[in-house]
Short mmCIF file of C-alpha atoms in Angstrom, two decimals:
data_model
loop_
_atom_site.label_atom_id
_atom_site.label_comp_id
_atom_site.label_asym_id
_atom_site.label_seq_id
_atom_site.Cartn_x
_atom_site.Cartn_y
_atom_site.Cartn_z
CA MET A 5 103.86 -17.80 -151.21
CA ALA A 6 106.25 -16.92 -148.45
CA GLY A 7 109.61 -18.48 -147.78
CA THR A 8 111.39 -21.19 -149.72
CA PRO A 9 109.62 -24.46 -150.56
CA ALA A 10 111.02 -27.49 -148.78
CA PHE A 11 112.21 -29.24 -151.92
CA GLY A 12 114.57 -26.48 -153.01
CA LEU A 13 112.69 -24.18 -155.38
CA THR A 14 113.62 -20.57 -154.68
CA LYS A 15 112.05 -17.33 -155.75
CA LEU A 16 114.25 -15.53 -158.23
CA THR A 17 114.84 -11.81 -158.20
CA ASN A 18 114.10 -11.79 -161.92
CA LYS A 19 110.82 -13.65 -161.55
CA ILE A 20 108.25 -12.81 -164.15
CA GLY A 21 105.06 -12.75 -162.10
CA GLU A 22 104.17 -12.27 -158.48
CA GLY A 23 103.66 -15.55 -156.72
CA PHE A 24 105.32 -17.61 -159.45
CA LEU A 25 108.30 -19.91 -159.30
CA ILE A 26 110.78 -20.49 -162.08
CA PRO A 27 112.64 -23.78 -161.58
CA ALA A 28 115.89 -23.76 -163.52
CA GLY A 29 118.75 -26.20 -163.72
CA ASN A 30 120.73 -26.69 -160.53
CA MET A 31 118.27 -24.60 -158.49
CA LEU A 32 116.38 -27.84 -157.85
CA ARG A 33 117.86 -30.35 -155.45
CA GLU A 34 118.81 -33.82 -156.58
CA SER A 35 116.00 -36.34 -156.78
CA THR A 36 115.67 -38.98 -154.11
CA GLY A 37 117.21 -42.45 -154.46
CA LEU A 38 114.88 -43.83 -157.14
CA SER A 39 116.85 -45.01 -160.11
CA PHE A 40 116.56 -43.39 -163.51
CA HIS A 41 115.62 -46.77 -165.01
CA TRP A 42 112.66 -47.05 -162.66
CA PHE A 43 111.51 -43.53 -163.46
CA PHE A 44 111.83 -44.10 -167.21
CA MET A 45 109.80 -47.31 -167.09
CA ALA A 46 107.16 -45.73 -164.90
CA SER A 47 106.84 -42.68 -167.12
CA GLN A 48 106.33 -44.84 -170.19
CA LYS A 49 103.49 -46.84 -168.62
CA ARG A 50 100.17 -46.08 -170.23
CA THR A 51 97.33 -45.71 -167.80
CA MET A 52 93.76 -45.98 -168.97
CA THR A 53 91.83 -42.85 -168.09
CA LYS A 54 88.25 -41.90 -168.71
CA SER A 55 87.82 -40.05 -171.98
CA ARG A 56 86.47 -36.56 -171.37
CA ARG A 57 86.38 -33.22 -173.09
CA VAL A 58 89.46 -31.12 -172.47
CA GLN A 59 87.21 -28.46 -170.92
CA ASP A 60 85.91 -30.89 -168.31
CA ARG A 61 89.42 -32.18 -167.60
CA SER A 62 90.86 -28.75 -166.93
CA LYS A 63 88.20 -26.85 -164.96
CA LYS A 64 90.27 -27.09 -161.80
CA LYS A 65 93.58 -26.09 -163.32
CA ARG A 66 92.73 -22.72 -164.81
CA VAL A 67 95.06 -19.78 -164.49
CA HIS A 68 92.76 -16.85 -163.77
CA ASP A 69 94.96 -14.16 -165.35
CA LEU A 70 95.55 -16.02 -168.61
CA GLU A 71 91.84 -16.71 -168.97
CA ILE A 72 91.30 -12.95 -168.87
CA ALA A 73 93.90 -12.59 -171.63
CA THR A 74 92.00 -15.22 -173.63
CA GLU A 75 88.75 -13.26 -173.31
CA ARG A 76 90.43 -10.11 -174.61
CA TRP A 77 91.85 -11.99 -177.57
CA LYS A 78 88.45 -13.49 -178.41
CA VAL A 79 86.78 -10.07 -178.48
CA THR A 80 89.51 -8.44 -180.55
CA SER A 81 89.61 -11.29 -183.07
CA LYS A 82 85.87 -10.93 -183.74
CA VAL A 83 86.19 -7.21 -184.43
CA LEU A 84 89.23 -7.76 -186.67
CA VAL A 85 87.21 -10.11 -188.88
CA VAL A 86 84.87 -7.23 -189.73
CA ILE A 87 87.74 -4.77 -190.21
CA GLU A 88 89.50 -7.16 -192.59
CA ALA A 89 86.28 -7.71 -194.53
CA LEU A 90 85.96 -3.94 -195.00
CA LYS A 91 89.60 -3.62 -196.04
CA ARG A 92 88.98 -6.04 -198.91
CA GLU A 93 86.40 -3.69 -200.40
CA PRO A 94 87.58 -0.95 -202.80
CA GLU A 95 85.80 1.80 -200.86
CA GLN A 96 86.00 0.02 -197.49
CA VAL A 97 82.21 -0.24 -197.33
CA ILE A 98 80.12 -3.38 -197.70
CA PRO A 99 76.39 -4.17 -197.84
CA LEU A 100 75.28 -5.47 -194.47
CA LYS A 101 73.77 -8.56 -196.10
CA ARG A 102 77.18 -9.56 -197.43
CA LEU A 103 78.65 -9.30 -193.97
CA GLU A 104 76.39 -12.19 -192.98
CA GLN A 105 78.73 -14.52 -194.86
CA TYR A 106 81.34 -13.80 -192.18
CA ARG A 107 79.09 -15.06 -189.38
CA GLN A 108 81.17 -18.20 -188.89
CA GLN A 109 84.47 -16.28 -188.72
CA ILE A 110 82.97 -13.78 -186.28
CA ASN A 111 81.59 -16.77 -184.37
CA LEU A 112 78.02 -15.57 -184.05
CA SER A 113 75.42 -18.24 -183.47
CA LYS A 114 71.85 -17.91 -184.69
CA PRO A 115 69.56 -16.12 -184.01
CA HIS A 116 72.13 -13.40 -183.26
CA LYS A 117 72.58 -11.05 -186.20
CA VAL A 118 75.68 -9.40 -187.58
CA VAL A 119 73.88 -6.05 -187.54
CA HIS A 120 73.55 -6.26 -183.76
CA PHE A 121 77.23 -7.02 -183.45
CA ILE A 122 78.12 -4.03 -185.65
CA ARG A 123 75.86 -1.65 -183.75
CA LYS A 124 77.65 -2.46 -180.51
CA SER A 125 80.81 -0.70 -181.74
CA PRO A 126 79.67 2.71 -182.99
CA LYS A 127 83.14 4.19 -182.46
CA LEU A 128 84.57 1.77 -185.04
CA PHE A 129 81.70 1.02 -187.46
CA GLU A 130 78.88 3.06 -188.90
CA LEU A 131 75.74 2.01 -190.78
CA TYR A 132 73.81 3.99 -193.37
CA ARG A 133 70.99 3.35 -195.87
CA ASP A 134 71.27 4.31 -199.53
CA LYS A 135 68.47 5.54 -201.79
CA LYS A 136 67.51 1.98 -202.69
CA GLY A 137 67.09 1.08 -199.05
CA VAL A 138 70.27 -1.07 -198.91
CA ILE A 139 72.07 -0.85 -195.56
CA TRP A 140 75.84 -0.44 -195.81
CA CYS A 141 78.57 -0.79 -193.21
CA GLY A 142 81.77 1.23 -193.13
CA LEU A 143 84.45 2.49 -190.79
CA THR A 144 84.18 5.66 -188.75
CA LYS A 145 86.89 8.30 -189.08
CA GLU A 146 88.54 6.88 -185.96
CA GLY A 147 88.33 3.39 -187.45
CA GLU A 148 89.92 4.56 -190.71
CA ASP A 149 92.77 6.18 -188.81
CA LEU A 150 93.40 2.91 -186.95
CA VAL A 151 93.49 0.97 -190.23
CA GLU A 152 96.09 3.38 -191.61
CA GLU A 153 98.10 3.08 -188.40
CA GLU A 154 98.09 -0.72 -188.65
CA THR A 155 99.40 -0.54 -192.22
CA ARG A 156 102.36 1.50 -191.03
CA LEU A 157 102.99 -0.82 -188.08
CA LEU A 158 102.92 -3.92 -190.28
CA GLU A 159 105.44 -2.27 -192.60
CA ASP A 160 107.71 -1.47 -189.65
CA HIS A 161 107.37 -5.05 -188.40
CA SER A 162 108.17 -6.57 -191.79
CA GLU A 163 111.90 -7.03 -191.15
CA LYS A 164 111.24 -9.02 -188.00
CA ALA A 165 108.49 -11.00 -189.76
CA VAL A 166 110.95 -11.98 -192.50
CA GLU A 167 113.33 -13.28 -189.87
CA TYR A 168 110.66 -15.34 -188.12
CA VAL A 169 109.28 -16.87 -191.32
CA THR A 170 112.82 -17.74 -192.40
CA ARG A 171 113.51 -19.35 -189.04
CA LEU A 172 110.34 -21.41 -189.38
CA LEU A 173 111.68 -22.73 -192.68
CA MET A 174 115.06 -23.41 -191.08
CA MET A 175 113.39 -25.52 -188.37
CA SER A 176 111.31 -27.56 -190.83
CA VAL A 177 112.62 -30.98 -191.80
CA ASN A 178 112.62 -30.30 -195.57
CA LYS A 179 113.29 -26.56 -195.30
CA ARG A 180 109.93 -25.75 -196.85
CA LEU A 181 106.38 -25.22 -195.59
CA PRO A 182 102.97 -25.06 -197.32
CA VAL A 183 101.94 -21.47 -197.94
CA ASP A 184 98.41 -22.31 -196.79
CA LYS A 185 99.71 -23.38 -193.39
CA ILE A 186 101.93 -20.34 -192.94
CA ALA A 187 98.87 -18.21 -193.72
CA HIS A 188 97.30 -19.52 -190.49
CA PHE A 189 100.04 -17.62 -188.63
CA ARG A 190 99.49 -14.35 -190.48
CA ARG A 191 97.92 -12.34 -187.66
CA ASP A 192 100.02 -14.01 -184.96
CA PHE A 193 103.30 -13.25 -186.73
CA GLY A 194 102.30 -9.74 -187.75
CA LEU A 195 102.29 -10.54 -191.48
CA PRO A 196 100.51 -8.11 -193.85
CA TYR A 197 97.11 -8.73 -195.44
CA ASP A 198 98.71 -9.26 -198.86
CA PHE A 199 101.03 -11.93 -197.45
CA ARG A 200 100.10 -14.53 -200.09
CA ASN A 201 99.87 -12.32 -203.16
CA ARG A 202 102.76 -9.93 -202.66
CA TRP A 203 104.76 -10.22 -199.44
CA ILE A 204 106.17 -13.74 -199.87
CA HIS A 205 107.62 -12.70 -203.24
CA MET A 206 109.44 -9.65 -201.90
CA PHE A 207 112.39 -11.40 -200.22
CA PRO A 208 114.01 -13.73 -202.79
CA ASP A 209 117.29 -13.78 -200.82
CA HIS A 210 115.52 -15.58 -197.96
CA PHE A 211 112.75 -17.71 -199.47
CA LYS A 212 110.87 -18.40 -202.67
CA VAL A 213 107.55 -19.94 -203.71
CA VAL A 214 107.69 -23.38 -205.36
CA ARG A 215 104.84 -25.55 -206.62
CA ILE A 216 104.77 -29.24 -205.69
CA GLU A 217 101.83 -31.41 -206.73
CA ASP A 218 99.48 -28.46 -207.26
CA ALA A 219 100.31 -26.95 -203.87
CA GLU A 220 102.38 -23.84 -203.14
CA TYR A 221 105.30 -24.12 -200.74
CA LEU A 222 107.63 -21.52 -199.32
CA GLN A 223 111.16 -22.83 -199.79
CA LEU A 224 114.24 -21.68 -197.87
CA VAL A 225 116.80 -20.07 -200.20
CA SER A 226 119.75 -19.47 -197.89
CA TRP A 227 120.65 -20.65 -194.39
CA ASN A 228 121.47 -17.83 -191.98
CA PRO A 229 123.69 -19.09 -189.12
CA ALA A 230 122.94 -15.97 -187.06
CA TRP A 231 119.26 -16.90 -187.07
CA ALA A 232 119.88 -20.54 -186.06
CA VAL A 233 120.05 -19.41 -182.42
CA THR A 234 117.03 -20.08 -180.22
CA GLU A 235 115.30 -17.42 -178.16
CA LEU A 236 116.23 -19.54 -175.14
CA GLU A 237 119.94 -19.20 -176.01
CA LYS A 238 119.61 -15.45 -176.54
CA LYS A 239 118.07 -14.97 -173.10
CA ALA A 240 120.74 -17.17 -171.52
CA MET A 241 123.43 -15.02 -173.13
CA ALA A 242 121.75 -11.83 -171.97
CA THR A 243 121.56 -13.05 -168.37
CA GLY A 244 125.08 -14.48 -168.34
CA THR A 245 123.92 -18.08 -167.96
CA ILE A 246 126.11 -18.99 -170.93
CA SER A 247 129.12 -17.14 -172.25
CA ASP A 248 129.08 -18.18 -175.89
CA ILE A 249 126.92 -19.87 -178.52
CA SER A 250 128.03 -22.71 -180.75
CA PRO A 251 128.40 -21.70 -184.42
CA GLU A 252 126.45 -24.82 -185.43
CA PRO A 253 123.08 -25.84 -183.91
CA GLY A 254 123.40 -28.97 -181.81
CA VAL A 255 122.64 -30.25 -178.32
CA LEU A 256 121.49 -27.68 -175.75
CA PHE A 257 121.65 -27.95 -171.96
CA LEU A 258 119.42 -24.99 -171.12
CA PRO A 259 116.34 -25.28 -168.87
CA PHE A 260 113.01 -23.80 -169.90
CA PRO A 261 111.58 -20.96 -167.81
CA MET A 262 108.56 -22.26 -165.92
CA LYS A 263 105.77 -20.46 -164.07
CA PHE A 264 103.22 -21.90 -161.68
CA PRO A 265 100.38 -20.07 -159.91
CA SER A 266 101.01 -19.29 -156.27
CA ASN A 267 98.11 -21.54 -155.23
CA TYR A 268 99.51 -24.61 -156.97
CA LYS A 269 100.20 -26.97 -154.08
CA LYS A 270 101.66 -30.02 -155.79
CA LEU A 271 105.16 -28.81 -156.67
CA PHE A 272 106.63 -30.79 -153.79
CA ARG A 273 105.35 -34.02 -155.26
CA TYR A 274 106.68 -33.35 -158.77
CA GLY A 275 109.84 -31.36 -158.01
CA GLY A 276 112.14 -34.29 -158.78
CA LYS A 277 110.48 -34.99 -162.12
CA ILE A 278 110.60 -31.33 -163.10
CA GLU A 279 114.30 -31.26 -162.26
CA HIS A 280 114.94 -34.42 -164.25
CA PHE A 281 113.24 -32.89 -167.28
CA GLN A 282 115.05 -29.56 -166.94
CA LYS A 283 118.51 -31.14 -166.62
CA ARG A 284 118.02 -33.39 -169.62
CA SER A 285 119.72 -32.07 -172.78
CA HIS A 286 117.73 -31.48 -175.95
CA LEU A 287 118.43 -31.02 -179.63
CA SER A 288 118.22 -27.49 -181.00
CA PRO A 289 115.11 -26.89 -183.15
CA TYR A 290 117.51 -25.87 -185.93
CA ALA A 291 119.53 -29.11 -185.83
CA ASP A 292 118.79 -32.15 -187.98
CA ALA A 293 116.23 -34.30 -186.14
CA LYS A 294 115.84 -37.14 -188.64
CA GLY A 295 117.73 -39.54 -186.39
CA LEU A 296 115.50 -39.10 -183.35
CA SER A 297 113.16 -41.94 -182.42
CA PRO A 298 109.48 -40.93 -182.04
CA GLY A 299 108.34 -41.40 -178.48
CA SER A 300 111.80 -41.04 -176.98
CA GLN A 301 112.51 -38.48 -174.28
CA GLU A 302 114.86 -36.64 -176.63
CA PHE A 303 112.17 -36.51 -179.30
CA ASP A 304 109.58 -35.08 -176.91
CA LYS A 305 111.89 -32.49 -175.39
CA ARG A 306 112.91 -31.26 -178.83
CA ALA A 307 109.19 -30.84 -179.59
CA VAL A 308 108.86 -28.70 -176.45
CA ALA A 309 111.79 -26.61 -177.71
CA ILE A 310 110.13 -26.14 -181.11
CA MET A 311 106.83 -25.06 -179.58
CA HIS A 312 108.69 -22.70 -177.25
CA GLU A 313 110.49 -21.18 -180.24
CA ILE A 314 107.36 -20.76 -182.36
CA LEU A 315 105.40 -19.16 -179.52
CA SER A 316 108.33 -16.80 -178.95
CA PHE A 317 107.95 -15.60 -182.56
CA THR A 318 104.31 -14.56 -182.17
CA ILE A 319 103.42 -11.01 -181.23
CA GLU A 320 101.29 -12.13 -178.25
CA ASN A 321 103.24 -15.28 -177.33
CA ARG A 322 100.09 -17.33 -177.83
CA LEU A 323 98.56 -19.37 -180.64
CA VAL A 324 95.44 -21.31 -181.44
CA THR A 325 96.50 -24.90 -180.80
CA ASP A 326 95.33 -26.31 -184.12
CA HIS A 327 97.76 -23.95 -185.85
CA LEU A 328 100.54 -25.85 -184.10
CA THR A 329 99.12 -29.31 -184.68
CA HIS A 330 98.95 -28.66 -188.43
CA PHE A 331 102.75 -28.63 -188.48
CA ARG A 332 103.45 -31.94 -186.75
CA ARG A 333 104.92 -33.53 -189.86
CA GLU A 334 106.93 -30.54 -191.06
CA PHE A 335 108.58 -29.97 -187.65
CA VAL A 336 108.83 -33.68 -186.72
CA MET A 337 106.65 -33.39 -183.61
CA PRO A 338 104.61 -36.03 -181.75
CA GLN A 339 101.19 -37.05 -183.00
CA LYS A 340 99.72 -36.31 -179.58
CA LEU A 341 100.88 -32.72 -179.44
CA MET A 342 98.03 -31.62 -177.20
CA ARG A 343 99.11 -34.21 -174.66
CA LEU A 344 102.58 -32.68 -174.61
CA LEU A 345 101.23 -29.15 -174.16
CA LEU A 346 99.06 -30.19 -171.24
CA LYS A 347 101.83 -32.27 -169.73
CA HIS A 348 104.23 -29.32 -169.57
CA PHE A 349 101.83 -26.73 -168.21
CA GLY A 350 104.63 -25.01 -166.30
CA ILE A 351 106.06 -23.96 -169.68
CA PHE A 352 102.78 -23.70 -171.57
CA TYR A 353 99.23 -22.93 -170.54
CA VAL A 354 96.28 -24.21 -172.57
CA SER A 355 93.06 -22.21 -172.34
CA GLU A 356 89.95 -24.09 -173.43
CA ARG A 357 87.51 -21.18 -173.52
CA GLY A 358 85.53 -20.89 -176.71
CA LYS A 359 85.42 -23.24 -179.67
CA ARG A 360 89.18 -23.26 -180.22
CA LEU A 361 91.92 -23.93 -177.69
CA SER A 362 94.74 -21.45 -177.18
CA VAL A 363 98.24 -22.09 -175.86
CA PHE A 364 100.29 -19.45 -174.03
CA LEU A 365 103.99 -19.19 -173.34
CA THR A 366 103.68 -18.60 -169.60
CA GLU A 367 107.04 -16.86 -169.12
CA ALA A 368 105.91 -13.99 -171.37
CA TYR A 369 103.07 -12.87 -169.09
CA GLU A 370 102.89 -10.85 -165.91
CA GLY A 371 99.44 -11.62 -164.63
CA SER A 372 97.07 -11.12 -167.55
CA GLU A 373 99.38 -8.72 -169.39
CA LEU A 374 102.25 -9.33 -171.76
CA ALA A 375 105.52 -8.33 -170.14
CA ASP A 376 106.83 -6.92 -173.44
CA LYS A 377 104.26 -5.45 -175.82
CA CYS A 378 105.20 -4.72 -179.40
CA PRO A 379 103.45 -1.85 -181.26
CA LEU A 380 101.04 -4.27 -182.96
CA VAL A 381 99.82 -5.50 -179.57
CA LEU A 382 99.33 -1.92 -178.39
CA TRP A 383 97.33 -1.30 -181.57
CA LYS A 384 95.05 -4.23 -180.76
CA GLU A 385 94.49 -2.78 -177.32
CA LYS A 386 93.28 0.44 -178.97
CA ILE A 387 90.76 -1.61 -180.95
CA LEU A 388 89.56 -3.31 -177.77
CA ARG A 389 89.07 0.01 -175.97
CA LEU A 390 86.89 1.33 -178.82
CA THR A 391 84.63 -1.69 -179.21
CA GLY A 392 81.30 -1.83 -177.47
CA TYR A 393 80.77 -5.53 -178.06
CA ARG A 394 78.93 -7.10 -175.13
CA GLY A 395 78.92 -10.59 -173.69
CA ARG A 396 77.23 -12.13 -170.69
CA ARG A 397 79.08 -11.52 -167.47
CA LYS A 398 80.82 -14.60 -166.17
CA ARG A 399 83.15 -15.45 -163.35
CA ILE A 400 86.43 -17.10 -164.28
CA GLU A 401 87.32 -19.83 -161.85
CA SER A 402 90.90 -20.10 -160.63
CA SER A 403 92.75 -23.17 -159.53
CA ASN A 404 92.88 -24.54 -156.01
CA GLU A 405 95.10 -27.55 -156.32
CA PHE A 406 95.12 -28.37 -160.06
CA SER A 407 93.64 -31.71 -159.04
CA ASP A 408 92.75 -32.75 -162.58
CA VAL A 409 96.42 -33.00 -163.51
CA GLU A 410 98.02 -33.97 -160.25
CA GLY A 411 98.98 -37.35 -161.66
CA ALA A 412 99.94 -36.10 -165.07
CA LEU A 413 102.63 -33.46 -164.89
CA PHE A 414 105.40 -35.72 -166.07
CA ASP A 415 103.74 -39.14 -165.86
CA GLY A 416 102.36 -39.11 -169.39
CA ASP A 417 98.91 -40.36 -168.42
CA PHE A 418 97.10 -38.34 -171.06
CA ASP A 419 97.16 -41.30 -173.43
CA ASN A 420 93.87 -42.73 -174.62
CA GLN A 421 92.20 -39.33 -174.52
CA THR A 422 90.27 -39.76 -177.72
CA THR A 423 88.06 -36.69 -177.46
CA PHE A 424 90.54 -33.84 -177.07
CA MET A 425 89.00 -31.83 -179.87
CA ASN A 426 85.37 -32.51 -178.98
CA LEU A 427 84.95 -28.81 -178.34
CA GLU A 428 81.95 -26.95 -177.11
CA ASP A 429 79.25 -25.71 -179.45
CA GLY A 430 77.57 -23.41 -176.98
CA GLU A 431 79.43 -20.14 -177.49
CA ILE A 432 76.83 -17.58 -178.44
CA ASP A 433 77.70 -13.99 -179.22
CA GLY A 434 81.01 -14.28 -177.47
CA THR A 435 79.80 -15.92 -174.26
CA ILE A 436 81.34 -18.79 -172.35
CA ASP A 437 79.63 -22.15 -172.02
CA ASP A 438 80.65 -22.75 -168.45
CA SER A 439 79.15 -23.80 -165.16
CA SER A 440 80.67 -20.76 -163.49
CA LEU A 441 78.00 -18.44 -164.91
CA VAL A 442 77.27 -15.65 -162.46
CA ASP A 443 74.19 -14.20 -164.11
CA ASP A 444 72.71 -13.38 -167.50
CA SER A 445 73.33 -9.65 -167.28
CA GLU A 446 75.36 -8.14 -170.08
CA MET A 447 78.59 -6.27 -169.70
CA LYS A 448 80.60 -3.97 -171.91
CA VAL A 449 83.69 -5.55 -173.29
CA GLY A 450 85.49 -2.36 -172.47
CA GLU A 451 85.11 -3.50 -168.87
CA VAL A 452 86.97 -6.76 -169.48
CA TYR A 453 90.12 -5.21 -168.07
CA ASP A 454 88.67 -5.03 -164.58
CA SER A 455 85.37 -6.89 -164.49
CA TYR A 456 86.89 -10.26 -163.62
CA LYS A 457 88.83 -8.93 -160.67
CA ASP A 458 87.85 -10.71 -157.48
#
């Protein structure tokens, strides 16, 4: 995208990805003469739209690079299910028949067998038959070394994990969260395997386990003012955008970094609305939000700030969307959280591939790669390189004009979408149920890094 767009967006020297624009604060020109009252009334109008699956609604707004990242995550997550199953065993070996109970977690559809999945990764897993004819599965020497390496990395990451879990509690309305819900974030936050049984009891100065109505909650013990600073504020301090940070969390006037693909052609139309959103103040995720009115602009922008903060905590700056929606009540977020994620796709990107949707923090990625990879991410990449898991070769479509959302960026016309979670059932052995199928030939997952290159 050469030159400067007519409506005032400029390419920054600290841009995160080639061909992307990052609108921020006063870098956008003032909106045209339409009054704020008119815009507010128009944005609140509910338009009736045809109910469709989220996959069908977003085929034309895919970001090619982040879909590649999604495919890598899907493959790695399948392999990690088997590794975790082996780690639960005293000798780290398990009868192959018992591995069948993990079919759903691995996401293998019948008639595909777990044994076929295991045999596709001989560098990680090995099979052998005992004297009774029972087939067992275990880790290779290289696989065992990787498991030991992960244990060390999780221990090294523990201090940062304590901070992030504590900050989650600080953002919650009652300063406590169900242990079961936090467990959903275990892999994403880099928490150890014994998170529930041992880890949450190791830091009594930060949090403790309490039982309320037969459910376990993690309760904040002490408020840490130094941790009540958002990642957005930290970056603004580092870049000199702000010179100091308030000692108490309150109203923030910082814009969110935004990234759009170079072939997105509708920025001119929505530049004024983007600017209006960016200039609007929002309440810090760590400030008391009990006085905010659901449905108000302040309420929605605070929800964006919370999701931005949570995604910043994760090791890959991405989450499965239902992990976020489970926390709507605890973090005082809108009921239609998916609508908000799709609406602000310059800040977030929702990938619909597979049976579960994933949301990315777009600023964290350069193409399909994380800009800043922690050791746990590098460890996952080692796992991916060693797996021989195969899926059918498919072509990932990229966006032309994002036409499915060209009326929805900041218009709020995602209301009445009653089938958001009517997700596809056709994923078989890691394949994609998609009309962009190239052929039925199989490919090695080790080729994922370059096989989708056009």
